[in-house]
Coordinates of C-alpha atoms in Angstrom, one line a residue:
X107 CA 57.9 44.6 131.0
X108 CA 58.6 48.2 130.2
X109 CA 58.2 50.2 127.1
X110 CA 60.7 49.9 124.1
X111 CA 61.8 46.5 125.4
X112 CA 61.2 43.4 123.3
X113 CA 57.9 40.9 123.7
X114 CA 56.1 38.3 122.3
X115 CA 52.9 37.6 120.3
X116 CA 50.8 34.5 119.1
X117 CA 47.9 34.5 116.2
X118 CA 45.3 31.7 116.3
X119 CA 42.7 31.6 114.2
X120 CA 39.6 32.5 115.5
X121 CA 37.0 29.3 115.0
X122 CA 39.9 27.3 116.6
X123 CA 39.6 26.2 120.6
X124 CA 42.1 26.5 122.9
X125 CA 43.3 27.6 126.8
X126 CA 46.0 29.5 127.8
X127 CA 48.3 28.0 130.1
X128 CA 49.9 29.6 133.2
X129 CA 53.2 28.0 134.5
X130 CA 53.7 28.3 138.2
X131 CA 57.0 29.3 139.6
X132 CA 59.0 29.0 136.0
X133 CA 60.4 32.5 135.2
X134 CA 63.3 34.3 134.2
X135 CA 64.1 37.9 133.3
X136 CA 66.2 36.5 130.0
X137 CA 63.2 34.5 129.0
X138 CA 59.5 35.6 127.6
X139 CA 57.4 32.6 126.7
X140 CA 53.4 31.6 126.3
X141 CA 51.9 28.3 126.4
X142 CA 48.5 27.1 125.1
X143 CA 46.7 24.1 125.3
X144 CA 44.9 22.7 121.9
X145 CA 42.3 20.0 122.0
X146 CA 42.3 17.5 119.6
X147 CA 41.0 13.7 119.3
X148 CA 43.4 12.3 120.7
X149 CA 45.6 13.9 123.6
X150 CA 45.6 17.2 123.8
X151 CA 48.7 20.1 122.0
X152 CA 50.5 22.1 124.0
X153 CA 52.3 25.2 122.3
X154 CA 55.2 27.0 123.5
X155 CA 56.0 30.5 122.0
X156 CA 59.6 31.0 123.6
X157 CA 61.9 34.5 123.1
X158 CA 65.7 35.0 124.6
X159 CA 67.1 37.9 125.2
X160 CA 70.4 37.9 123.3
X161 CA 71.9 40.0 126.0
X162 CA 71.1 38.5 129.3
X163 CA 72.3 34.8 130.3
X164 CA 69.9 31.9 130.7
X165 CA 70.5 29.5 133.2
X166 CA 70.7 25.6 132.8
X167 CA 67.7 25.2 135.6
X168 CA 65.2 27.3 134.2
X169 CA 65.2 25.3 130.5
X170 CA 65.3 22.5 132.5
X171 CA 62.3 23.7 134.8
X172 CA 60.4 24.8 131.6
X173 CA 60.9 21.2 129.8
X174 CA 59.7 19.2 132.9
X175 CA 56.2 21.6 133.8
X176 CA 55.3 19.6 130.4
X177 CA 57.3 16.2 130.7
X178 CA 53.6 14.5 131.6
X179 CA 52.2 15.4 128.5
X180 CA 52.9 13.4 125.1
X181 CA 52.7 16.7 122.8
X182 CA 54.5 19.4 123.3
X183 CA 55.9 21.7 120.4
X184 CA 58.4 24.6 121.4
X185 CA 59.1 27.7 118.9
X186 CA 60.5 30.4 119.0
X187 CA 64.0 32.7 118.8
X188 CA 66.3 31.1 121.3
X189 CA 69.0 33.1 120.2
X190 CA 71.5 30.1 121.1
X191 CA 73.9 29.1 119.0
X192 CA 75.3 25.0 118.2
X193 CA 76.3 22.6 115.7
X194 CA 73.2 20.2 115.8
X195 CA 70.8 22.6 114.6
X196 CA 73.3 24.1 112.1
X197 CA 75.2 26.6 113.2
X198 CA 78.8 27.1 112.3
X199 CA 79.5 27.9 116.1
X200 CA 78.8 26.8 119.4
X201 CA 77.8 29.6 122.7
X202 CA 77.3 29.2 125.8
X203 CA 73.6 29.3 125.7
X204 CA 73.3 26.8 122.8
X205 CA 75.0 24.6 125.0
X206 CA 72.8 24.7 127.9
X207 CA 69.4 24.5 125.6
X208 CA 71.5 21.1 123.8
X209 CA 71.8 19.3 127.4
X210 CA 68.3 20.4 128.6
X211 CA 67.0 18.9 125.2
X212 CA 68.8 16.0 125.8
X213 CA 67.7 15.2 129.6
X214 CA 64.0 15.9 128.3
X215 CA 64.9 13.6 124.7
X216 CA 63.3 16.4 122.5
X217 CA 63.8 16.0 119.0
X218 CA 64.9 19.2 116.9
X219 CA 63.1 19.9 113.4
X220 CA 65.4 22.4 111.8
X221 CA 66.9 20.8 109.1
X222 CA 70.0 23.4 109.2
X223 CA 68.6 26.1 107.3
X224 CA 69.6 29.3 108.6
X225 CA 67.1 31.4 109.8
X226 CA 69.0 35.0 110.6
X227 CA 70.4 37.1 108.3
X228 CA 73.1 39.0 109.8
X229 CA 74.4 42.8 109.0
X230 CA 76.9 41.4 107.8
X231 CA 75.3 39.1 105.1
X232 CA 76.2 36.2 107.5
X233 CA 73.5 33.9 108.4
X234 CA 72.7 31.5 111.8
X235 CA 70.3 29.3 113.2
X236 CA 68.5 30.7 116.2
X237 CA 64.7 30.5 115.3
X238 CA 64.1 26.7 116.6
X239 CA 61.5 24.0 116.5
X240 CA 61.3 21.1 119.2
X241 CA 59.3 18.8 119.5
X242 CA 58.0 16.1 122.3
X243 CA 59.1 12.1 120.7
X244 CA 55.8 11.1 120.3
X245 CA 54.8 14.7 117.9
X246 CA 58.1 14.3 116.1
X247 CA 57.1 12.2 113.8
X248 CA 53.7 14.1 112.8
X249 CA 55.9 17.4 112.3
X250 CA 57.5 19.0 109.1
X251 CA 59.4 21.8 109.3
X252 CA 60.4 24.6 106.1
X253 CA 62.2 27.8 106.4
X254 CA 60.5 30.4 103.8
X255 CA 62.6 32.1 101.6
X256 CA 61.3 35.9 102.0
X257 CA 62.0 37.5 105.3
X258 CA 59.2 40.2 104.6
X259 CA 61.1 43.0 105.4
X260 CA 62.4 41.5 108.9
X261 CA 66.2 40.1 109.3
X262 CA 64.7 36.5 110.3
X263 CA 63.3 33.9 108.1
X264 CA 59.8 32.8 108.4
X265 CA 59.6 29.3 110.0
X266 CA 56.6 27.0 109.2
X267 CA 56.3 24.3 111.5
X268 CA 53.0 21.6 109.9
X269 CA 51.5 19.2 112.4
X270 CA 49.5 16.7 110.6
X271 CA 46.8 16.7 113.5
X272 CA 43.2 17.8 113.1
X273 CA 42.3 20.3 115.6
X274 CA 38.8 20.7 117.3
X275 CA 37.5 24.0 115.8
X276 CA 34.1 26.1 117.3
X277 CA 30.8 25.1 115.1
X278 CA 29.6 27.9 113.3
X279 CA 26.1 29.4 112.8
X280 CA 24.8 28.3 109.3
X281 CA 22.1 29.3 107.8
X282 CA 19.4 26.6 106.1
X283 CA 17.6 27.3 103.0
X284 CA 13.8 26.7 103.1
X285 CA 13.0 26.0 99.8
X286 CA 9.9 25.1 98.5
X287 CA 8.9 21.7 96.0
X288 CA 9.5 24.1 92.6
X289 CA 12.2 25.8 94.0
X290 CA 14.0 22.3 95.1
X291 CA 13.7 21.0 91.5
X292 CA 15.0 23.9 90.0
X293 CA 17.8 23.9 92.3
X294 CA 18.6 20.2 91.3
X295 CA 18.4 21.1 87.4
X296 CA 20.9 24.0 87.8
X297 CA 23.3 21.5 90.1
X298 CA 22.4 18.6 87.6
X299 CA 23.7 20.7 84.6
X300 CA 26.5 22.0 86.2
X301 CA 28.0 18.3 87.0
X302 CA 27.4 17.4 83.2
X303 CA 29.3 20.8 82.4
X304 CA 32.2 19.8 84.5
X305 CA 32.1 16.6 82.7
X306 CA 32.2 18.1 79.8
X307 CA 35.2 20.1 80.3
X308 CA 37.2 17.1 81.5
X309 CA 36.8 15.2 78.1
X310 CA 38.0 17.8 76.2
X311 CA 41.1 17.4 78.9
X312 CA 44.1 15.5 77.4
X313 CA 44.8 12.5 79.5
X314 CA 41.7 12.1 80.7
X315 CA 41.2 8.0 80.9
X316 CA 37.5 7.7 80.2
X317 CA 37.6 4.0 80.2
X318 CA 37.8 3.7 83.9
X319 CA 34.4 4.7 83.9
X320 CA 33.1 2.5 81.8
X321 CA 31.1 -0.7 83.7
X322 CA 32.3 -3.7 84.0
X323 CA 32.0 -6.1 82.1
X324 CA 31.0 -10.2 83.4
X325 CA 34.4 -11.8 82.4
X326 CA 36.1 -8.6 85.5
X327 CA 33.8 -10.1 88.0
X328 CA 34.8 -13.8 87.1
X329 CA 38.5 -12.5 87.4
X330 CA 38.0 -10.6 90.6
X331 CA 35.7 -13.5 92.0
X332 CA 38.9 -16.4 90.8
X333 CA 41.6 -14.5 92.0
X334 CA 39.7 -13.7 95.4
X335 CA 41.2 -16.1 97.9
X336 CA 38.5 -18.4 99.5
X337 CA 39.6 -18.7 102.9
X338 CA 39.8 -15.6 104.0
X339 CA 37.5 -14.4 106.3
X340 CA 34.4 -12.6 106.1
X341 CA 33.2 -9.1 107.9
X342 CA 30.4 -7.9 109.5
X343 CA 27.5 -9.1 107.0
X344 CA 29.3 -12.8 107.2
X345 CA 28.9 -13.2 103.6
X346 CA 32.3 -15.1 102.4
X347 CA 33.7 -15.8 99.2
X348 CA 32.7 -19.4 98.9
X349 CA 29.0 -18.5 98.9
X350 CA 29.8 -15.7 96.8
X351 CA 31.3 -17.3 94.4
X352 CA 28.7 -20.0 94.2
X353 CA 26.0 -17.7 93.4
X354 CA 24.1 -18.4 90.2
X355 CA 24.3 -16.4 86.8
X356 CA 21.0 -14.6 87.8
X357 CA 22.2 -13.2 90.5
X358 CA 26.0 -12.2 89.3
X359 CA 23.8 -10.4 86.6
X360 CA 22.3 -8.9 89.2
X361 CA 25.9 -8.1 91.3
X362 CA 27.5 -6.6 88.3
X363 CA 24.6 -3.9 87.8
X364 CA 24.7 -2.7 91.8
X365 CA 28.9 -2.8 91.2
X366 CA 28.2 -0.7 88.2
X367 CA 25.9 1.7 89.8
X368 CA 28.3 2.3 92.2
X369 CA 31.1 3.3 89.9
X370 CA 28.8 5.4 87.7
X371 CA 27.5 7.1 91.3
X372 CA 31.0 7.6 93.1
X373 CA 28.9 6.5 96.2
X374 CA 29.7 3.4 98.7
X375 CA 27.3 1.3 100.1
X376 CA 27.2 2.4 104.0
X377 CA 27.7 -1.4 104.9
X378 CA 31.4 -1.3 103.2
X379 CA 32.3 1.6 105.7
X380 CA 31.9 -0.7 108.5
X381 CA 34.2 -3.0 109.5
X382 CA 34.8 -6.6 112.3
X383 CA 37.6 -5.8 114.3
X384 CA 38.6 -9.0 115.7
X385 CA 41.4 -9.1 118.6
X386 CA 44.1 -12.0 118.4
X387 CA 46.4 -12.3 121.0
X388 CA 50.2 -11.7 121.1
X389 CA 52.5 -14.5 122.5
X390 CA 52.6 -14.0 126.2
X391 CA 49.4 -12.8 126.0
X392 CA 49.7 -9.2 127.4
X393 CA 48.5 -7.4 124.3
X394 CA 46.5 -7.5 121.7
X395 CA 46.9 -7.6 117.9
X396 CA 43.6 -5.9 116.0
X397 CA 42.3 -7.6 112.5
X398 CA 40.2 -5.2 110.6
X399 CA 37.6 -7.3 108.3
X400 CA 35.7 -5.9 105.5
X401 CA 32.9 -7.4 103.7
X402 CA 33.9 -9.3 100.6
X403 CA 31.3 -7.9 98.4
X404 CA 33.6 -5.0 98.4
X405 CA 36.9 -6.1 98.3
X406 CA 35.6 -7.8 95.0
X407 CA 34.8 -4.7 93.6
X408 CA 38.4 -3.7 94.9
X409 CA 39.8 -6.5 92.8
X410 CA 38.6 -5.3 89.7
X411 CA 39.6 -1.9 89.8
X412 CA 43.2 -2.9 90.9
X413 CA 43.1 -5.1 87.7
X414 CA 42.3 -2.0 85.7
X415 CA 45.0 0.4 87.0
X416 CA 47.5 -2.4 86.8
X417 CA 46.8 -2.7 83.5
X418 CA 46.7 0.9 83.0
X419 CA 50.2 1.4 84.4
X420 CA 52.0 -1.3 82.5
X421 CA 50.4 -0.7 79.1
X422 CA 52.0 2.8 79.4
X423 CA 55.9 3.4 78.8
X424 CA 56.4 5.2 82.0
X425 CA 59.7 5.7 84.1
X426 CA 63.3 6.2 82.6
X427 CA 65.4 4.9 80.0
X428 CA 65.9 0.8 80.8
X429 CA 69.4 0.8 80.3
X430 CA 69.6 3.4 83.4
X431 CA 67.3 1.8 85.5
X432 CA 69.2 -1.7 85.2
X433 CA 72.0 0.2 86.1
X434 CA 70.4 1.6 89.3
X435 CA 69.0 -2.4 89.9
X436 CA 72.6 -3.6 89.8
X437 CA 74.2 -0.5 91.8
X438 CA 71.7 -1.0 94.6
X439 CA 70.1 -4.7 95.0
X440 CA 72.8 -6.6 93.0
X441 CA 75.9 -5.3 94.6
X442 CA 74.1 -5.4 97.9
X443 CA 73.5 -9.3 97.3
X444 CA 76.4 -10.3 95.9
X445 CA 78.5 -8.2 98.7
X446 CA 76.1 -10.5 101.5
X447 CA 76.8 -13.5 99.8
X448 CA 80.3 -13.5 100.7
X449 CA 79.3 -13.9 104.4
X450 CA 75.6 -15.4 104.5
X451 CA 74.7 -18.5 102.8
X452 CA 70.8 -19.6 102.4
X453 CA 68.7 -22.2 102.1
X454 CA 66.8 -21.7 99.0
X455 CA 64.1 -23.0 99.5
X456 CA 63.6 -20.4 102.4
X457 CA 61.0 -17.9 103.2
X458 CA 63.3 -14.9 103.0
X459 CA 65.1 -15.9 100.0
X460 CA 62.1 -16.0 97.9
X461 CA 61.3 -12.4 98.8
X462 CA 64.6 -11.8 97.7
X463 CA 63.5 -13.5 94.2
X464 CA 60.7 -11.8 94.0
X465 CA 62.3 -8.7 94.7
X466 CA 65.1 -8.7 92.1
X467 CA 61.9 -10.1 89.1
X468 CA 60.5 -6.8 89.9
X469 CA 63.0 -4.7 89.8
X470 CA 63.9 -6.0 86.8
X471 CA 60.5 -6.1 85.3
X472 CA 59.8 -2.4 85.8
X473 CA 63.1 -1.5 84.5
X474 CA 62.8 -3.3 81.3
X475 CA 58.7 -2.6 81.1
X476 CA 57.2 -5.9 81.4
X477 CA 54.0 -6.8 82.1
X478 CA 53.3 -9.2 85.1
X479 CA 52.2 -12.2 82.4
X480 CA 55.7 -12.4 81.0
X481 CA 57.8 -15.3 81.7
X482 CA 60.7 -14.9 84.4
X483 CA 63.1 -16.5 82.2
X484 CA 62.4 -14.5 79.3
X485 CA 63.1 -11.7 81.5
X486 CA 65.9 -12.5 82.6
X487 CA 67.5 -13.6 79.3
X488 CA 66.1 -10.4 77.7
X489 CA 68.1 -8.7 80.9
X490 CA 71.1 -10.5 80.7
X491 CA 70.2 -10.9 84.7
X492 CA 71.2 -14.2 86.4
X493 CA 68.7 -15.4 89.1
X494 CA 69.8 -15.0 92.4
X495 CA 70.1 -18.6 93.0
X496 CA 73.2 -18.6 90.8
X497 CA 74.8 -16.1 92.4
X498 CA 74.5 -17.4 95.8
X499 CA 75.6 -20.6 94.5
X500 CA 78.9 -19.7 93.0
X501 CA 79.8 -16.6 95.7
X502 CA 79.4 -18.8 98.7
X503 CA 80.7 -22.5 98.5
X504 CA 82.9 -23.1 95.3
X505 CA 83.9 -19.7 95.3
X506 CA 85.5 -20.2 98.8
X507 CA 86.7 -23.9 98.0
X508 CA 88.5 -22.5 94.8
X509 CA 90.3 -19.6 96.4
X510 CA 91.3 -22.0 99.4
X511 CA 92.6 -24.6 97.1
X512 CA 94.9 -22.3 95.0
X513 CA 96.1 -20.3 98.1
X514 CA 97.3 -23.8 100.3
X515 CA 100.3 -23.8 99.2
X516 CA 101.3 -20.3 99.9
X517 CA 100.1 -20.6 102.9
X518 CA 102.4 -23.9 103.8
X519 CA 105.4 -21.4 102.7
X520 CA 106.0 -22.8 99.5
X521 CA 108.6 -20.9 96.9
X522 CA 106.9 -19.2 94.5
X523 CA 107.6 -19.5 91.0
X524 CA 106.6 -16.8 87.8
X525 CA 107.1 -17.2 84.6
X526 CA 105.6 -15.1 81.5
X527 CA 106.0 -14.3 77.9
X528 CA 106.5 -12.2 75.3
X529 CA 107.9 -11.4 71.5
X530 CA 109.6 -8.3 70.1
X531 CA 111.4 -9.6 66.9
X532 CA 115.0 -8.4 66.1
X533 CA 116.2 -9.1 69.9
X534 CA 118.0 -11.4 71.6
X535 CA 116.4 -14.5 73.9
X536 CA 116.8 -15.4 77.5
X537 CA 115.3 -17.1 80.4
X538 CA 115.6 -15.7 83.9
X539 CA 114.8 -16.9 87.5
X540 CA 114.1 -15.3 90.7
X541 CA 114.6 -17.0 94.4
X542 CA 115.3 -14.8 97.6
X543 CA 117.8 -17.0 98.5
X544 CA 120.7 -16.6 95.5
X545 CA 123.4 -15.0 97.6
X546 CA 125.1 -13.8 94.5
X547 CA 124.7 -10.8 91.7
X548 CA 122.2 -12.0 89.9
X549 CA 121.0 -11.6 85.9
X550 CA 117.4 -12.1 85.4
X551 CA 116.4 -12.7 81.4
X552 CA 112.6 -12.8 81.0
X553 CA 110.5 -12.7 78.0
X554 CA 107.2 -11.2 79.6
X555 CA 107.8 -7.1 78.0
X556 CA 104.6 -6.4 80.1
X557 CA 105.8 -7.6 83.6
X558 CA 109.5 -5.8 83.3
X559 CA 107.6 -2.8 82.1
X560 CA 105.4 -2.8 85.6
X561 CA 108.2 -3.5 87.3
X562 CA 110.3 -0.3 85.8
X563 CA 107.5 1.8 85.7
X564 CA 106.8 4.0 89.1
X565 CA 104.5 6.4 87.2
X566 CA 101.3 4.1 87.6
X567 CA 99.9 2.1 90.2
X568 CA 99.7 -1.8 89.7
X569 CA 96.6 -4.1 90.4
X570 CA 99.1 -6.7 90.6
X571 CA 100.2 -6.7 93.7
X572 CA 103.4 -9.4 92.7
X573 CA 104.8 -6.6 91.0
X574 CA 105.2 -4.7 94.2
X575 CA 106.7 -7.6 96.1
X576 CA 109.2 -7.8 93.8
X577 CA 110.3 -4.4 93.7
X578 CA 110.2 -4.9 97.7
X579 CA 112.4 -8.0 97.3
X580 CA 114.8 -6.1 94.9
X581 CA 115.7 -3.7 97.2
X582 CA 116.4 -5.7 99.9
X583 CA 119.1 -7.6 97.9
X584 CA 121.0 -4.3 96.8
X585 CA 120.3 -3.6 100.7
X586 CA 122.5 -7.0 101.1
X587 CA 125.1 -6.2 98.4
X588 CA 123.2 -8.4 96.1
X589 CA 122.7 -6.6 92.8
X590 CA 119.8 -7.9 90.4
X591 CA 119.7 -6.9 86.6
X592 CA 116.9 -7.4 85.0
X593 CA 117.1 -8.5 81.3
X594 CA 114.5 -8.9 78.5
X595 CA 114.7 -10.7 75.5
X596 CA 112.2 -12.4 72.8
X597 CA 110.8 -15.8 72.9
X598 CA 110.8 -19.2 71.3
X599 CA 114.1 -17.6 69.5
X600 CA 116.5 -20.7 69.8
X601 CA 118.1 -19.5 73.3
X602 CA 118.5 -22.8 74.9
X603 CA 117.6 -21.2 78.7
X604 CA 114.3 -20.3 77.3
X605 CA 113.8 -22.9 75.9
X606 CA 114.1 -24.9 79.2
X607 CA 111.5 -22.6 80.7
X608 CA 108.8 -22.9 78.2
X609 CA 109.4 -26.5 78.6
X610 CA 109.0 -26.6 82.0
X611 CA 106.1 -24.9 81.9
X612 CA 104.1 -26.8 79.9
X613 CA 104.7 -30.0 82.2
X614 CA 103.7 -28.4 85.3
X615 CA 100.9 -27.3 83.7
X616 CA 100.3 -31.0 82.7
X617 CA 101.8 -32.3 85.9
X618 CA 99.1 -30.5 88.1
X619 CA 101.9 -28.6 90.3
X620 CA 100.5 -26.3 92.4
X621 CA 102.1 -23.6 92.2
X622 CA 102.4 -21.3 96.1
X623 CA 101.2 -17.9 95.1
X624 CA 97.4 -16.3 95.7
X625 CA 95.3 -16.3 92.8
X626 CA 94.5 -12.4 91.6
X627 CA 91.3 -11.6 92.2
X628 CA 90.9 -10.3 88.9
X629 CA 91.3 -14.3 87.5
X630 CA 89.2 -15.1 90.3
X631 CA 86.7 -13.1 89.1
X632 CA 86.9 -14.4 85.5
X633 CA 86.4 -17.9 86.2
X634 CA 83.5 -16.7 88.6
X635 CA 81.8 -14.9 86.0
X636 CA 82.3 -18.3 83.2
X637 CA 80.9 -20.2 85.9
X638 CA 77.9 -18.1 86.6
X639 CA 77.2 -17.8 83.0
X640 CA 77.1 -21.4 81.8
X641 CA 74.9 -22.3 84.7
X642 CA 72.6 -18.9 83.8
X643 CA 72.6 -20.7 80.3
X644 CA 71.8 -23.9 81.5
X645 CA 68.9 -22.6 83.7
X646 CA 67.8 -20.6 80.4
X647 CA 67.9 -24.4 78.5
X648 CA 65.5 -26.0 81.2
X649 CA 63.0 -23.2 82.0
X650 CA 62.1 -23.1 78.6
X651 CA 61.1 -26.5 78.1
X652 CA 58.2 -25.5 79.8
X653 CA 57.6 -21.4 79.5
X654 CA 59.2 -18.9 77.1
X655 CA 60.0 -21.6 74.3
X656 CA 58.9 -19.2 71.5
X657 CA 61.0 -16.5 72.9
X658 CA 64.1 -18.8 73.2
X659 CA 63.8 -20.6 69.6
X660 CA 63.7 -17.0 68.2
X661 CA 66.0 -14.8 71.0
X662 CA 68.3 -17.2 72.7
X663 CA 70.9 -15.6 74.7
X664 CA 74.3 -15.5 72.4
X665 CA 75.6 -12.4 73.7
X666 CA 76.3 -10.4 76.9
X667 CA 74.4 -7.3 76.1
X668 CA 71.3 -6.2 75.8
X669 CA 69.7 -6.2 72.8
X670 CA 69.3 -2.6 72.7
X671 CA 72.8 -1.7 73.7
X672 CA 74.0 1.1 72.3
X673 CA 71.1 1.7 70.6
X674 CA 69.2 5.6 70.0
X675 CA 66.4 4.3 71.4
X676 CA 63.9 5.5 73.8
X677 CA 62.0 3.7 76.4
X678 CA 58.9 3.6 74.7
X679 CA 60.1 1.7 71.8
X680 CA 62.0 -0.8 73.9
X681 CA 59.0 -1.2 76.0
X682 CA 57.1 -2.0 72.6
X683 CA 59.5 -4.8 71.3
X684 CA 59.8 -6.2 74.4
X685 CA 56.7 -6.5 74.5
X686 CA 56.3 -8.3 70.8
X687 CA 59.1 -10.7 71.8
X688 CA 58.0 -11.7 74.8
X689 CA 54.5 -13.0 73.2
X690 CA 52.5 -11.1 74.9
X691 CA 49.0 -12.8 74.2
X692 CA 50.2 -16.3 74.7
X693 CA 51.8 -15.0 78.4
X694 CA 47.8 -13.4 78.9
X695 CA 46.9 -16.7 78.6
X696 CA 48.7 -18.4 80.6
X697 CA 48.3 -16.4 83.3
X698 CA 44.4 -16.2 82.8
X699 CA 44.2 -12.7 82.0
X700 CA 42.8 -13.7 79.1
X701 CA 40.8 -17.1 78.1
X702 CA 42.1 -18.0 75.0
X703 CA 45.2 -17.3 72.7
X704 CA 43.1 -17.7 69.9
X705 CA 42.6 -14.3 68.0
X706 CA 39.2 -12.7 68.0
X707 CA 39.0 -13.1 64.1
X708 CA 39.3 -17.1 64.6
X709 CA 42.3 -18.0 64.2
X710 CA 43.8 -20.2 67.1
X711 CA 46.8 -18.0 67.5
X712 CA 47.3 -14.8 68.2
X713 CA 51.2 -13.1 67.8
X714 CA 52.3 -10.1 65.9
X715 CA 53.0 -11.7 63.1
X716 CA 49.1 -12.8 62.8
X717 CA 48.1 -9.6 64.1
X718 CA 50.2 -7.6 61.1
X719 CA 49.9 -9.9 58.0
X720 CA 47.1 -12.6 58.5
X721 CA 44.4 -10.7 60.6
X722 CA 41.2 -9.7 58.9
X723 CA 40.7 -7.0 62.1
X724 CA 43.8 -5.2 61.9
X725 CA 44.5 -5.8 58.4
X726 CA 43.9 -2.3 57.1
X727 CA 45.9 -0.6 60.6
X728 CA 48.7 -2.7 59.8
X729 CA 49.2 -2.3 56.1
X730 CA 51.6 0.8 56.5
X731 CA 53.7 -1.5 58.7
X732 CA 53.6 -4.5 56.3
X733 CA 54.6 -2.1 53.0
X734 CA 57.6 -0.8 55.2
X735 CA 58.8 -4.1 56.5
X736 CA 58.3 -5.8 53.4
X737 CA 59.9 -2.9 51.3
X738 CA 63.2 -4.0 54.0
X739 CA 63.3 -7.3 53.8
X740 CA 62.6 -8.3 50.3
X741 CA 63.3 -11.8 50.2
X742 CA 62.4 -13.2 54.1
X743 CA 58.8 -14.1 54.9
X744 CA 56.3 -12.3 56.5
X745 CA 57.5 -12.5 60.0
X746 CA 57.9 -9.9 62.2
X747 CA 60.1 -11.4 64.7
X748 CA 63.2 -11.4 62.0
X749 CA 63.3 -7.8 62.5
X750 CA 63.3 -7.7 66.6
X751 CA 66.5 -10.5 66.6
X752 CA 67.9 -7.0 66.1
X753 CA 65.9 -3.9 65.7
X754 CA 67.3 -0.6 65.3

C-alpha cells in the first residue's frame, strides 16, 4: 500500500488470545481486510475487518471467494466500511456494489445485523448506511448491533457489535499475600466490619425488603413440602420427596435450621450445584433429550423463596390502570380468540383449550390485581369478562346455524319486503310497497323517515347494505323509464294503506314467515351478545353454589360495566377494593395458603368487617376508618361491604 492511500486498523485488548489468519488467493485491489481467530469455550470466532475503496469496482467473484474461504466455520463476523448501498440494510437507493454484495450474502446465508440506522454523514447532511456487520447463521442470534450517536469528529458514526460469548483470555500473574495469624485475624475483622457497614447502608435505603432475609418459618417449610410433586425423580443423592415428607419432626427442625443458615450466609451447598443428567431417546432413536435432575432439598428451598416472592408481587399494586390493561387484553387475546372461533372448533376438555382458559384467567388476574387464590368466577364477574367456553359455544355452532336459517330464503331467490315506521305529527299518512317486477311509475309511501333520509342522503356512508340496493334499484328503474317517487307520511294516522301495512306486519310476526333478506351483522351481534350474556350470568349463578358465594351475594353482576368505570381511582385503590370485595382471607384458606379462615384474635371467621369493627388486635389501627365510615353511613350497620358496592 502506498503512502497516502487508505488502510485499516484493528485494536484487540491485551489479555485476549487471538491468531492472525492469512487467506490464500483471496485478494483484490479494491478491498483491504484482516482476519482474526478468537478462541471461545466452543467453536472459534473469526472476525473479518473490511474496507472497500469507493472509487474501485469489486467483482462478485471476490465476495464469493472471501465468504467461501470461511464457509467451514460456524461463527464468522464481517465488519467494516463496505461503501455499498442497498435497500436491505437501510439505504434509500441501490448501487452496483450493493447488488453484488447482497448476492454474495444471500448465497452464503449470512445475516445482516444492521437495523437501518444511518452510519455515514455526507457533506450535504444526508445520511446513509455503508458500515455493515454480517454474521453467520449460528453466530447471529448471539449478536446485537447498535449505532452510537457521537461521531467523535469523523464523518462515520461508530457501530458497536456485541457478541454474547466468553473468549479465552491470558492468565495474569497475581501477587499472593503471605499473612501471619494476627494479620489474618485483623483482615477478617476489617472485612466483617465493612460488610456490616454496607448492610447498615442498605437498611437506610428506601425500598429494601428486609423481610426477604428473615428466617424461614416451620409453616413455610411444610407448605413447600406439600406443594412439591411427590412423583418427581430425585437428584444424585437419590433422596426423593416421599422420603423428605416422612421425616420426623426432629429432622425437619434440623433441615429448617440448615435452610436458614444458607439463607443468612448466601452460600449454597456444593452438592446442590451438581445434577444427574438422564438421556431419553427421542422418537426414531436417532437422538436423545437430556433431562437434568437436581436435589430435592434444593427444590424445596426454591419453593419457599418462590412463595415469598410471589406473595410480594401479588401484594403490590404494580402495573397500569386495570381499565387500560383490560382494554389491552380485549384488543389482543380476546379479539384473536373470537376471530379464530369463526373457523376453529374446540373440544372443551382438550389440553389446548385448557391452556387458553389459563391464559385468559392469568391475563384478567394480572389486569385486576387479584391474587392467585381468588376464585375464578369472582374474578370474571368483577371484570365483566365471560369465560372462553361461552364465546366458542356462541360463535361457532349456534351463531352459524342461526345465520344460515335466517338467510336461507334469500339464497333460494325469494322476494324481499322491507317495512319500518316513524311518526311525525301534522303530516299526511300513507303506505308504500317496492317490487322490481313493477313496470309503471311508482309512488312509494313510507312512514320510516330515517330510511327515506338514508336513501336520499349521499353525504354519509351507510352501514346498512339495503340502502345501496334501494339506490341501485331506483337508478335501474329510471334507466328503463320507470319513475319512482318516495313520499314520507306519519304512521297510525288513519290512512287505510298504512293501516293495512301495519296489520300485515303483525300477522307476519305471529305466523312465522321467514323474510328472504340477509340479517344485518349489527342485529346478529346484538342477539349473539344477549345469548352470551345470559349464559355468562347462568355460569356465575352456578359457580357461586360452591365457590365465591360471599362475593356473589354481595356484588352480583347487575350491570355490564365494571364497578370502577368512569371513576378517578388509581390502580392501587382499585386493587385494594378488589381484594376486599373478594373476601381475601377466605380465599387464602381455600387454597391452603393459611391454615384457617379464623382470625388470630380467636374469632371463627376473619373478613373486612371483623378486622375494622370487631377485632381487638386491629382496633387502634382501624379507628380512623371506623369514624369516617360512621360519619358517612349514619343509618347503616357496621358493614364495610355496603360502601364497597359502589366505591368512589
